Tab-separated table of C-alpha atoms in Angstrom:
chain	number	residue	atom	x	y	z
A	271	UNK	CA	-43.615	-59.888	-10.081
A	272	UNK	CA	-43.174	-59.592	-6.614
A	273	UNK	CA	-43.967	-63.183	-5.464
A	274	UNK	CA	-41.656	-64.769	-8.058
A	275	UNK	CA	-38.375	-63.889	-5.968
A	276	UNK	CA	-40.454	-65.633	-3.497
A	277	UNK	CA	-39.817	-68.947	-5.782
A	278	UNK	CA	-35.839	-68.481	-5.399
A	279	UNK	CA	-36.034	-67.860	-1.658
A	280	UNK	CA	-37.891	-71.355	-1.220
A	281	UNK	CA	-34.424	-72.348	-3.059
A	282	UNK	CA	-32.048	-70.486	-0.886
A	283	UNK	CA	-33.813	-71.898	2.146
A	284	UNK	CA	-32.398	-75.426	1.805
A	285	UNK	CA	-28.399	-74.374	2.302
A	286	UNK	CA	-29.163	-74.380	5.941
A	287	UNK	CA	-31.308	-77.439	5.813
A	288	UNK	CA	-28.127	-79.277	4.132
A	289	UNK	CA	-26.313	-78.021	7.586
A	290	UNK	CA	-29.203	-79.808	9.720
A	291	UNK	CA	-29.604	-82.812	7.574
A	292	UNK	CA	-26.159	-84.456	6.837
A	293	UNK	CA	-26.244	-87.394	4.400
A	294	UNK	CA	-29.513	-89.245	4.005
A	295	UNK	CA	-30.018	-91.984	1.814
A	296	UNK	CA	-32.021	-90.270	-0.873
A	297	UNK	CA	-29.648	-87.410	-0.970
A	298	UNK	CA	-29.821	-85.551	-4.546
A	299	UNK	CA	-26.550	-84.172	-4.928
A	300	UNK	CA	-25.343	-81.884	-8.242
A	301	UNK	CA	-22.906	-79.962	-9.200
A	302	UNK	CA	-23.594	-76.660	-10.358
A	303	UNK	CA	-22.759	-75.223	-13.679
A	304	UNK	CA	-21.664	-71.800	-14.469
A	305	UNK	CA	-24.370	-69.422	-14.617
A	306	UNK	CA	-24.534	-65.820	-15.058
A	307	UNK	CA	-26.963	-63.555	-12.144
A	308	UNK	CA	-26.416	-60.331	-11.123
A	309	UNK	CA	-24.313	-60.150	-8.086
A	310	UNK	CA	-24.594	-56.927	-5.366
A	311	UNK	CA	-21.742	-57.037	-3.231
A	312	UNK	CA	-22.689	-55.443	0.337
A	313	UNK	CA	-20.761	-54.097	2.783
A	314	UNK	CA	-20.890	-56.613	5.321
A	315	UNK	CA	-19.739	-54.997	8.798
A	316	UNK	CA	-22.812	-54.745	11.137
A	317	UNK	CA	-22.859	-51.321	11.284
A	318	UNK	CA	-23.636	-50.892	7.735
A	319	UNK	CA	-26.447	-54.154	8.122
A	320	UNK	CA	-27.535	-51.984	10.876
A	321	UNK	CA	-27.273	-55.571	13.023
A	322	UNK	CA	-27.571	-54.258	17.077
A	323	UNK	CA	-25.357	-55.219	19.525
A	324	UNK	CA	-28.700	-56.719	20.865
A	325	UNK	CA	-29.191	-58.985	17.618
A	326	UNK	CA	-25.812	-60.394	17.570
A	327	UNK	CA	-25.861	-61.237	21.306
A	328	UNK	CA	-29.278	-62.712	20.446
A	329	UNK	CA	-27.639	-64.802	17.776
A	330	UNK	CA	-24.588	-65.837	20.206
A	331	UNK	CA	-26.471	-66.894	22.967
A	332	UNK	CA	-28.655	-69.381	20.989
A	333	UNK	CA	-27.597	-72.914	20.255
A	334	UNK	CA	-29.868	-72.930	16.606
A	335	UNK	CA	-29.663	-69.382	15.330
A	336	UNK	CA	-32.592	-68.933	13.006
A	337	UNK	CA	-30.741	-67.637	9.351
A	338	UNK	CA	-32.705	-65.126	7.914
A	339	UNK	CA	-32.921	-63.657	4.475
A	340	UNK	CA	-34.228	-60.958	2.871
A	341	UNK	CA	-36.922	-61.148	-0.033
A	342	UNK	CA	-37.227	-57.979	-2.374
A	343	UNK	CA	-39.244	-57.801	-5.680
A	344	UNK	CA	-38.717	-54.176	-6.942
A	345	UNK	CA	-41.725	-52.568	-9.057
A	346	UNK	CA	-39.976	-51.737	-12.425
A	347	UNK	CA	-40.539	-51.753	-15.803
A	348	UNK	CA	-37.092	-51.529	-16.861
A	349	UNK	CA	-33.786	-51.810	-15.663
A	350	UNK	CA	-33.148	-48.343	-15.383
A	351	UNK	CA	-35.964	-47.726	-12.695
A	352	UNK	CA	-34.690	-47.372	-9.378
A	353	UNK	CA	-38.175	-48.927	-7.810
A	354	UNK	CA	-39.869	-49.668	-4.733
A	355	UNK	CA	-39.630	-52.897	-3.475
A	356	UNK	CA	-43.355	-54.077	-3.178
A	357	UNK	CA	-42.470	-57.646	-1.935
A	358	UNK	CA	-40.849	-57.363	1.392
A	359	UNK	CA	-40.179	-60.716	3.218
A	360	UNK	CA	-37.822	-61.878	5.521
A	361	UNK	CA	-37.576	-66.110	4.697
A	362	UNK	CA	-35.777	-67.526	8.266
A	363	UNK	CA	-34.502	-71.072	8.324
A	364	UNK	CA	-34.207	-73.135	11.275
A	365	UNK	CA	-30.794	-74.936	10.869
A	366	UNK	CA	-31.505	-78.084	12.403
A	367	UNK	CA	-35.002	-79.171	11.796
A	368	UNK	CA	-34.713	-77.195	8.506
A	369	UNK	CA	-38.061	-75.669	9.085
A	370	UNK	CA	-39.005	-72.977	6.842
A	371	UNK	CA	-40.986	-69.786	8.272
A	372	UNK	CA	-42.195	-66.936	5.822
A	373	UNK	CA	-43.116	-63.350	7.255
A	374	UNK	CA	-44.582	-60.338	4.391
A	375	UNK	CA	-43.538	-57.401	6.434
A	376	UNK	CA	-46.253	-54.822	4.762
A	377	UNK	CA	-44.692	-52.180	2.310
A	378	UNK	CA	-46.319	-48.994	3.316
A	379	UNK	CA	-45.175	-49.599	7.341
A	380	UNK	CA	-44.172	-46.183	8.254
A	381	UNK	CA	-40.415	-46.962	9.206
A	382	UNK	CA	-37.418	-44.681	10.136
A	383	UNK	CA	-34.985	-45.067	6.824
A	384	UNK	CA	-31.401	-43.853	7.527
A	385	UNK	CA	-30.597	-40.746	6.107
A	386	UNK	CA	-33.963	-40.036	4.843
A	387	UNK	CA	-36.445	-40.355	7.795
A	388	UNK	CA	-39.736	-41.176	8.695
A	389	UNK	CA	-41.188	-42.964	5.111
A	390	UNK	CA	-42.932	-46.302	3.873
A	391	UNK	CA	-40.820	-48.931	4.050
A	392	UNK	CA	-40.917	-50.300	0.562
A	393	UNK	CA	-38.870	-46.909	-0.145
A	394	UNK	CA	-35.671	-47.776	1.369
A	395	UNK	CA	-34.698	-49.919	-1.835
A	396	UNK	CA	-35.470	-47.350	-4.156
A	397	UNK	CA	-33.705	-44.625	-2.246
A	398	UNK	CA	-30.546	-47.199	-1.335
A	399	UNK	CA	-30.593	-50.216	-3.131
A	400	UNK	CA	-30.431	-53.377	-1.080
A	401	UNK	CA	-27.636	-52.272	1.501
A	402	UNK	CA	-30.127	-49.906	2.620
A	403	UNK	CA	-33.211	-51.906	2.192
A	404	UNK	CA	-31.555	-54.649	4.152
A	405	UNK	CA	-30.449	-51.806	7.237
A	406	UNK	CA	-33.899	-50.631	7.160
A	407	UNK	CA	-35.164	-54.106	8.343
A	408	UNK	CA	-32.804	-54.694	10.642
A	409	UNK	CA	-32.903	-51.484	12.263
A	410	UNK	CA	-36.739	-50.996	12.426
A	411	UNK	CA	-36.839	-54.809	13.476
A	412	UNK	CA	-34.101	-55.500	15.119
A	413	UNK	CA	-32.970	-58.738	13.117
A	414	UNK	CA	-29.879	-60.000	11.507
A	415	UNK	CA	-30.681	-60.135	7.911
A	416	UNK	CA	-26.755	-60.142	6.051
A	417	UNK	CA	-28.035	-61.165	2.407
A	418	UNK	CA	-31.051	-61.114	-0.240
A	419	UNK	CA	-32.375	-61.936	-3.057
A	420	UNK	CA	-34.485	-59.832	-5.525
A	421	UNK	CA	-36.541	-59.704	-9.149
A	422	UNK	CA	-38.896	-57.459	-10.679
A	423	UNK	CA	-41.464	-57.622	-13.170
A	424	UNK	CA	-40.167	-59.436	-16.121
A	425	UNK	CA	-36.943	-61.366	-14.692
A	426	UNK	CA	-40.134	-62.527	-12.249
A	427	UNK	CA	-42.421	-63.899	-14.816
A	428	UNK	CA	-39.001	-65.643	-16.691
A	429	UNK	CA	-38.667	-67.609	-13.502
A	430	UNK	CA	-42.137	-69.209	-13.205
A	431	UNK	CA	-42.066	-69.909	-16.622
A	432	UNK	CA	-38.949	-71.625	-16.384
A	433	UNK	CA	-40.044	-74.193	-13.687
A	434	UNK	CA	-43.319	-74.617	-15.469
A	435	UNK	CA	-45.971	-72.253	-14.434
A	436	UNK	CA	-47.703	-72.454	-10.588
A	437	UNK	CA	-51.027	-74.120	-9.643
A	438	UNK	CA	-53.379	-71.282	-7.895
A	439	UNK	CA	-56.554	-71.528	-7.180
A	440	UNK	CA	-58.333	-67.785	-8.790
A	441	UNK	CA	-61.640	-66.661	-7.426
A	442	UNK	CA	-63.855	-65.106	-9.882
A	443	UNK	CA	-63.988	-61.759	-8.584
A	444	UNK	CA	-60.129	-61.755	-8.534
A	445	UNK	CA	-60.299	-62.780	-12.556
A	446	UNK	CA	-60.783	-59.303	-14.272
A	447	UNK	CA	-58.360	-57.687	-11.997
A	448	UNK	CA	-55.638	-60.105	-13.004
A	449	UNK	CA	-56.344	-59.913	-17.063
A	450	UNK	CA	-56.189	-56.007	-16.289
A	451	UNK	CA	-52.062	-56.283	-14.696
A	452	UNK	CA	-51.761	-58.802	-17.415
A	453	UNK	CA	-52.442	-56.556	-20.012
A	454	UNK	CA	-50.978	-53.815	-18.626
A	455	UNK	CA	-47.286	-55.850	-18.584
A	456	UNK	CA	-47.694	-56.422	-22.302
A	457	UNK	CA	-47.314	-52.824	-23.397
A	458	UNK	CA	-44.350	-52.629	-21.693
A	459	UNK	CA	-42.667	-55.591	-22.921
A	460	UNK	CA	-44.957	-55.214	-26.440
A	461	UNK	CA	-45.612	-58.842	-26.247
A	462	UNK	CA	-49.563	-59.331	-26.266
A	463	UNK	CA	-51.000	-60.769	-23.219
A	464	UNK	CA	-52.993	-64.289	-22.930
A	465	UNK	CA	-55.562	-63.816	-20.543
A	466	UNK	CA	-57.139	-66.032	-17.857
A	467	UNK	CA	-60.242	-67.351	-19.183
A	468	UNK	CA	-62.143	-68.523	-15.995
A	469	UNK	CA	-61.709	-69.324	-11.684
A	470	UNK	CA	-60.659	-72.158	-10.366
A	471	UNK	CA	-57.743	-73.887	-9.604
A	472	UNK	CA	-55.542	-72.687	-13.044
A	473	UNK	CA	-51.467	-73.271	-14.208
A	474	UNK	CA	-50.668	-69.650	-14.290
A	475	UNK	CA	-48.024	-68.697	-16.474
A	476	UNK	CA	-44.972	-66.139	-15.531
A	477	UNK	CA	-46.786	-63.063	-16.474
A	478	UNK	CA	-50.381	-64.441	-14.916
A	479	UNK	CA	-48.560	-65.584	-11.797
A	480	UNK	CA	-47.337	-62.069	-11.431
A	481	UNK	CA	-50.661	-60.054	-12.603
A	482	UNK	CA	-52.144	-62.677	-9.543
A	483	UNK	CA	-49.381	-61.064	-7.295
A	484	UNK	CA	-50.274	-57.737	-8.231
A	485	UNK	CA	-53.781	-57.735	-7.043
A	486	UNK	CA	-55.361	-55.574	-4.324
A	487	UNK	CA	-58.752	-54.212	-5.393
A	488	UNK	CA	-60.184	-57.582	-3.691
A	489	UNK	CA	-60.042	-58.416	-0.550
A	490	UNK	CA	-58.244	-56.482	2.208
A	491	UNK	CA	-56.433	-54.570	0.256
A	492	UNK	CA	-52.238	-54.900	0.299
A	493	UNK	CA	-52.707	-57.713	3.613
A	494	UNK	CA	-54.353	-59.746	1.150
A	495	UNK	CA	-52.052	-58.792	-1.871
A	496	UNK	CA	-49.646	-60.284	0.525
A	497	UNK	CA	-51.369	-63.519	0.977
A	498	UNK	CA	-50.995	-63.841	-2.962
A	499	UNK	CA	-47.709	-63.540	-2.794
A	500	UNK	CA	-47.294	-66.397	-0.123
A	501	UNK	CA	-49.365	-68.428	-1.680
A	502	UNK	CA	-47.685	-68.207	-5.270
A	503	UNK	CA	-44.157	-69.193	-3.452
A	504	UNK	CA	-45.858	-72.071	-1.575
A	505	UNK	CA	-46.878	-72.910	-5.640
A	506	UNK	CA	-43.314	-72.677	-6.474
A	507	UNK	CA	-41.981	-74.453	-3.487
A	508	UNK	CA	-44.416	-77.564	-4.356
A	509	UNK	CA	-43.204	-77.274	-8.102
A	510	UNK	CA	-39.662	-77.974	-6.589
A	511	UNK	CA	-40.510	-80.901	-4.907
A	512	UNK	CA	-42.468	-82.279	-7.085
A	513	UNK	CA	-40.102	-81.530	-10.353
A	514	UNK	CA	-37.146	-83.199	-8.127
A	515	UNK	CA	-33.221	-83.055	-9.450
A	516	UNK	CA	-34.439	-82.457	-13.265
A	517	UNK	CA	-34.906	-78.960	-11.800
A	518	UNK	CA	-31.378	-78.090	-11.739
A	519	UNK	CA	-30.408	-77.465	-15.065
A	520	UNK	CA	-33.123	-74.753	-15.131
A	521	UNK	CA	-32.076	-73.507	-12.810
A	522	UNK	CA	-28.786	-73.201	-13.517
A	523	UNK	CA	-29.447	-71.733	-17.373
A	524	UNK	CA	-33.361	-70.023	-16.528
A	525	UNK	CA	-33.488	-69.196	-13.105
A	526	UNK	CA	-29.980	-67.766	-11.910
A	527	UNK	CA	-30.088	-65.372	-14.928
A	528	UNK	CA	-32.713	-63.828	-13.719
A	529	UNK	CA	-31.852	-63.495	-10.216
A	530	UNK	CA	-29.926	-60.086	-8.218
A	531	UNK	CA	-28.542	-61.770	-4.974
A	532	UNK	CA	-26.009	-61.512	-2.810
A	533	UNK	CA	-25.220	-65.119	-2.473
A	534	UNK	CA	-22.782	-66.922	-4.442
A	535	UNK	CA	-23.532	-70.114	-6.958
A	536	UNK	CA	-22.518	-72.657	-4.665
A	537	UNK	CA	-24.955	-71.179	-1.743
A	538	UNK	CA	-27.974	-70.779	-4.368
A	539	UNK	CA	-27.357	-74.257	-5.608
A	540	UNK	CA	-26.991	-76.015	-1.872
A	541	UNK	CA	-30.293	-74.339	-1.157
A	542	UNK	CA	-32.139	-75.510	-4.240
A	543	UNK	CA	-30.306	-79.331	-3.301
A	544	UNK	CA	-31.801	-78.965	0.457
A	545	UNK	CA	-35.258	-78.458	-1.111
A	546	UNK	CA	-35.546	-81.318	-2.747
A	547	UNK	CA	-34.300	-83.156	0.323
A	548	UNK	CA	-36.188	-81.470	3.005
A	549	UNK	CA	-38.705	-83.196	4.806
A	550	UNK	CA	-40.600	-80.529	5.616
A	551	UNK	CA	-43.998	-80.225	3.514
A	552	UNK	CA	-45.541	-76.674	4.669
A	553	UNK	CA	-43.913	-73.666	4.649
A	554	UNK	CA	-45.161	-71.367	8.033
A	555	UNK	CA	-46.088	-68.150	7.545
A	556	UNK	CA	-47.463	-64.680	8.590
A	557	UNK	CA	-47.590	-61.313	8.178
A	558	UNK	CA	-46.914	-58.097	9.953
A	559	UNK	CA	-47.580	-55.275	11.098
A	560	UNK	CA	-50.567	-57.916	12.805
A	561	UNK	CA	-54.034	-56.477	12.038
A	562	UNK	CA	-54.856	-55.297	16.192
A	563	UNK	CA	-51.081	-53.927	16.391
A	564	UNK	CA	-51.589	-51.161	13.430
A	565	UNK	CA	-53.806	-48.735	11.636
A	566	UNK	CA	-53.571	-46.909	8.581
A	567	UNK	CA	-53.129	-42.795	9.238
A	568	UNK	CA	-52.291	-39.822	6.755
A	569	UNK	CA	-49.114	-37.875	7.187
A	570	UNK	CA	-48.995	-34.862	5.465
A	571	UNK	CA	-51.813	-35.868	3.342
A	572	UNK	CA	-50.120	-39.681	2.387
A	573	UNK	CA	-51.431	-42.793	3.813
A	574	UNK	CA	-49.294	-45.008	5.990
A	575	UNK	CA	-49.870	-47.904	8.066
A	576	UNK	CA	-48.796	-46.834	11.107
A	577	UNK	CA	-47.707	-49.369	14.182
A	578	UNK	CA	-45.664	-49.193	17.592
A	579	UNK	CA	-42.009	-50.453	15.921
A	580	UNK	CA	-40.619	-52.435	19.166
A	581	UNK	CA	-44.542	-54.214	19.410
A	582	UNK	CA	-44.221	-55.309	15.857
A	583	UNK	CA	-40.566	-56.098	16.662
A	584	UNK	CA	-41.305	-58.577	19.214
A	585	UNK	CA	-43.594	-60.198	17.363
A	586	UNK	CA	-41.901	-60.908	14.419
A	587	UNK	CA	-39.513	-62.116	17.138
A	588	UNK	CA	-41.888	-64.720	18.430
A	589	UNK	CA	-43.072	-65.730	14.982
A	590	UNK	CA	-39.236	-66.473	13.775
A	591	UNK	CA	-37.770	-67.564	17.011
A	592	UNK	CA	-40.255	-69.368	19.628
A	593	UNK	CA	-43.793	-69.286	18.583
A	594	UNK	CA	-46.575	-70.739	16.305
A	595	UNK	CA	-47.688	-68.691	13.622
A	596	UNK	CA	-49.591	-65.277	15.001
A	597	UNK	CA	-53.531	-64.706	13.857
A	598	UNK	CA	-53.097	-62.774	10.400
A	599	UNK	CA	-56.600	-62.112	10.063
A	600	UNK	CA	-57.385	-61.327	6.521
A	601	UNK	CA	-61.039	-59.417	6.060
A	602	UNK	CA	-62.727	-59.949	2.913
């Protein structure tokens, strides 16, 4: 599920790159039809973003503010599941180059959550919703995240489905692991599963896309889970691209239905307009806490990954603001 918001955040993105780009000559313009999504209306004021006086100065000072964004996909069977958010990403957008930079911040990263304490991160939604997810990240971080966008399991798979499936290359020793989630999402929705017959570059559908997301018994564990994820949106972003302006009435009728944001139509649909125009063909990305800056410890007999907040601060810092991409290392 997880990775599929990632899809919609590759859309958001390209608002900001309409701000950098003006009018080119292969513009793809549209105007958006009604569609229904659910809409979360935060409080805005800084103090309840938890945005620091330091942020905003941050944010003043600089001639090219990056615009970040929050990325949730909540792990939930049904709607009446509060859920942990088991996708957390911040997607930042340069606004003049319209460079796109993706960072997994890793759910289990023992944060301080308002209210509640010291707890893994991917908690904060479930105790708070988004206001509170959003606050978590900002405070813990110290970033100006002000809206989001979010899925779970089933509005997820709806979304690849709707743009045609995703292209991922599946090793075979990640194979029976993703018939396993796939089959474990059809007794929920009671709709029988069709499973992934062998490796290799495949067209996942919604639910396989998602199952893919899901695994973490290969690999290193949840960093790699998170590579998954990235790699899934990448998928999506390329589908985009390569689907060009037929796109939009899906998404207007399949995707936005799907979708709990806290961005309007007329932002969703500029973003999804900026993708098709951006110039831009890779999408950077990382993930943090970085392997050397954490561990993983038990607290009172429940395992955490544990890391020095302001380290892991500055270098999502130097990821989104000034730097290349920082080593991920991913052990296999």
């Amino acid at each position: 599920m997880r990775t599929i918001v990632l899809s919609l955040f590759c859309v958001a993105l390209g608002f900001f790159q309409l701000k950098a780009q003006d009018s080119t000559a292969n513009r793809v313009d549209f105007m958006a039809p009604p569609a229904t999504k659910k809409v979360v209306q935060l409080n805005r004021s800084d103090a309840a973003l938890g945005i620091s006086a330091k942020a905003i100065a941050r944010q003043k000072s600089s001639q090219n503010p990056s615009v970040n964004i929050a990325l949730f996909a909540v792990d939930r069977r049904t709607e009446a599941e509060a859920g942990n958010s088991d996708v957390v990403m911040v997607i930042s957008i340069d606004q003049l180059s319209g460079k796109i930079k993706m960072s997994s911040i890793m759910r289990d990263t023992y944060v301080n959550i308002e209210g509640s304490g010291m707890n893994k991160l991917n908690a904060a939604f479930a105790i708070g919703g988004p206001q509170l997810a959003i606050k978590t990240l900002n405070q813990n971080f110290d970033l100006d995240i002000r809206d989001y966008m979010n899925v779970d399991f089933y509005s997820a798979a709806k979304i690849v489905d709707a743009l045609g499936g995703v292209q991922i290359p599946v090793k075979t020793e990640e194979l029976p692991y993703l018939n396993n989630y796939l089959n474990e999402l059809s007794i929920y929705d009671k709709v029988p599963a069709i499973p992934l017959m062998q490796a290799g570059l495949q067209l996942l559908t919604g639910k396989q896309a998602v199952a893919y997301t899901r695994i973490r018994a290969v690999g290193h564990g949840d960093a790699q889970r998170t590579e998954r994820q990235r790699l899934v949106l990448i998928a999506i972003f390329n589908q985009l691209k390569m689907k060009g302006k037929e796109i939009f009435p899906v998404f207007a009728t399949e995707v936005l239905p799907n979708l709990e944001t806290s961005m309007n139509n007329f932002t969703l649909f500029s973003f999804a307009g900026s993708i098709l125009n951006s110039k831009n063909k890779t999408i950077a990305q990382a993930r943090f806490p970085l392997d050397k800056d954490s561990k993983g410890t038990r607290i009172n007999n429940i395992w955490y990954l544990t890391t020095d907040l302001k380290t892991t601060s500055n270098a999502i810092h130097q990821f989104i603001y000034k730097l290349p991409v920082p080593h991920t290392s991913t052990k296999n």
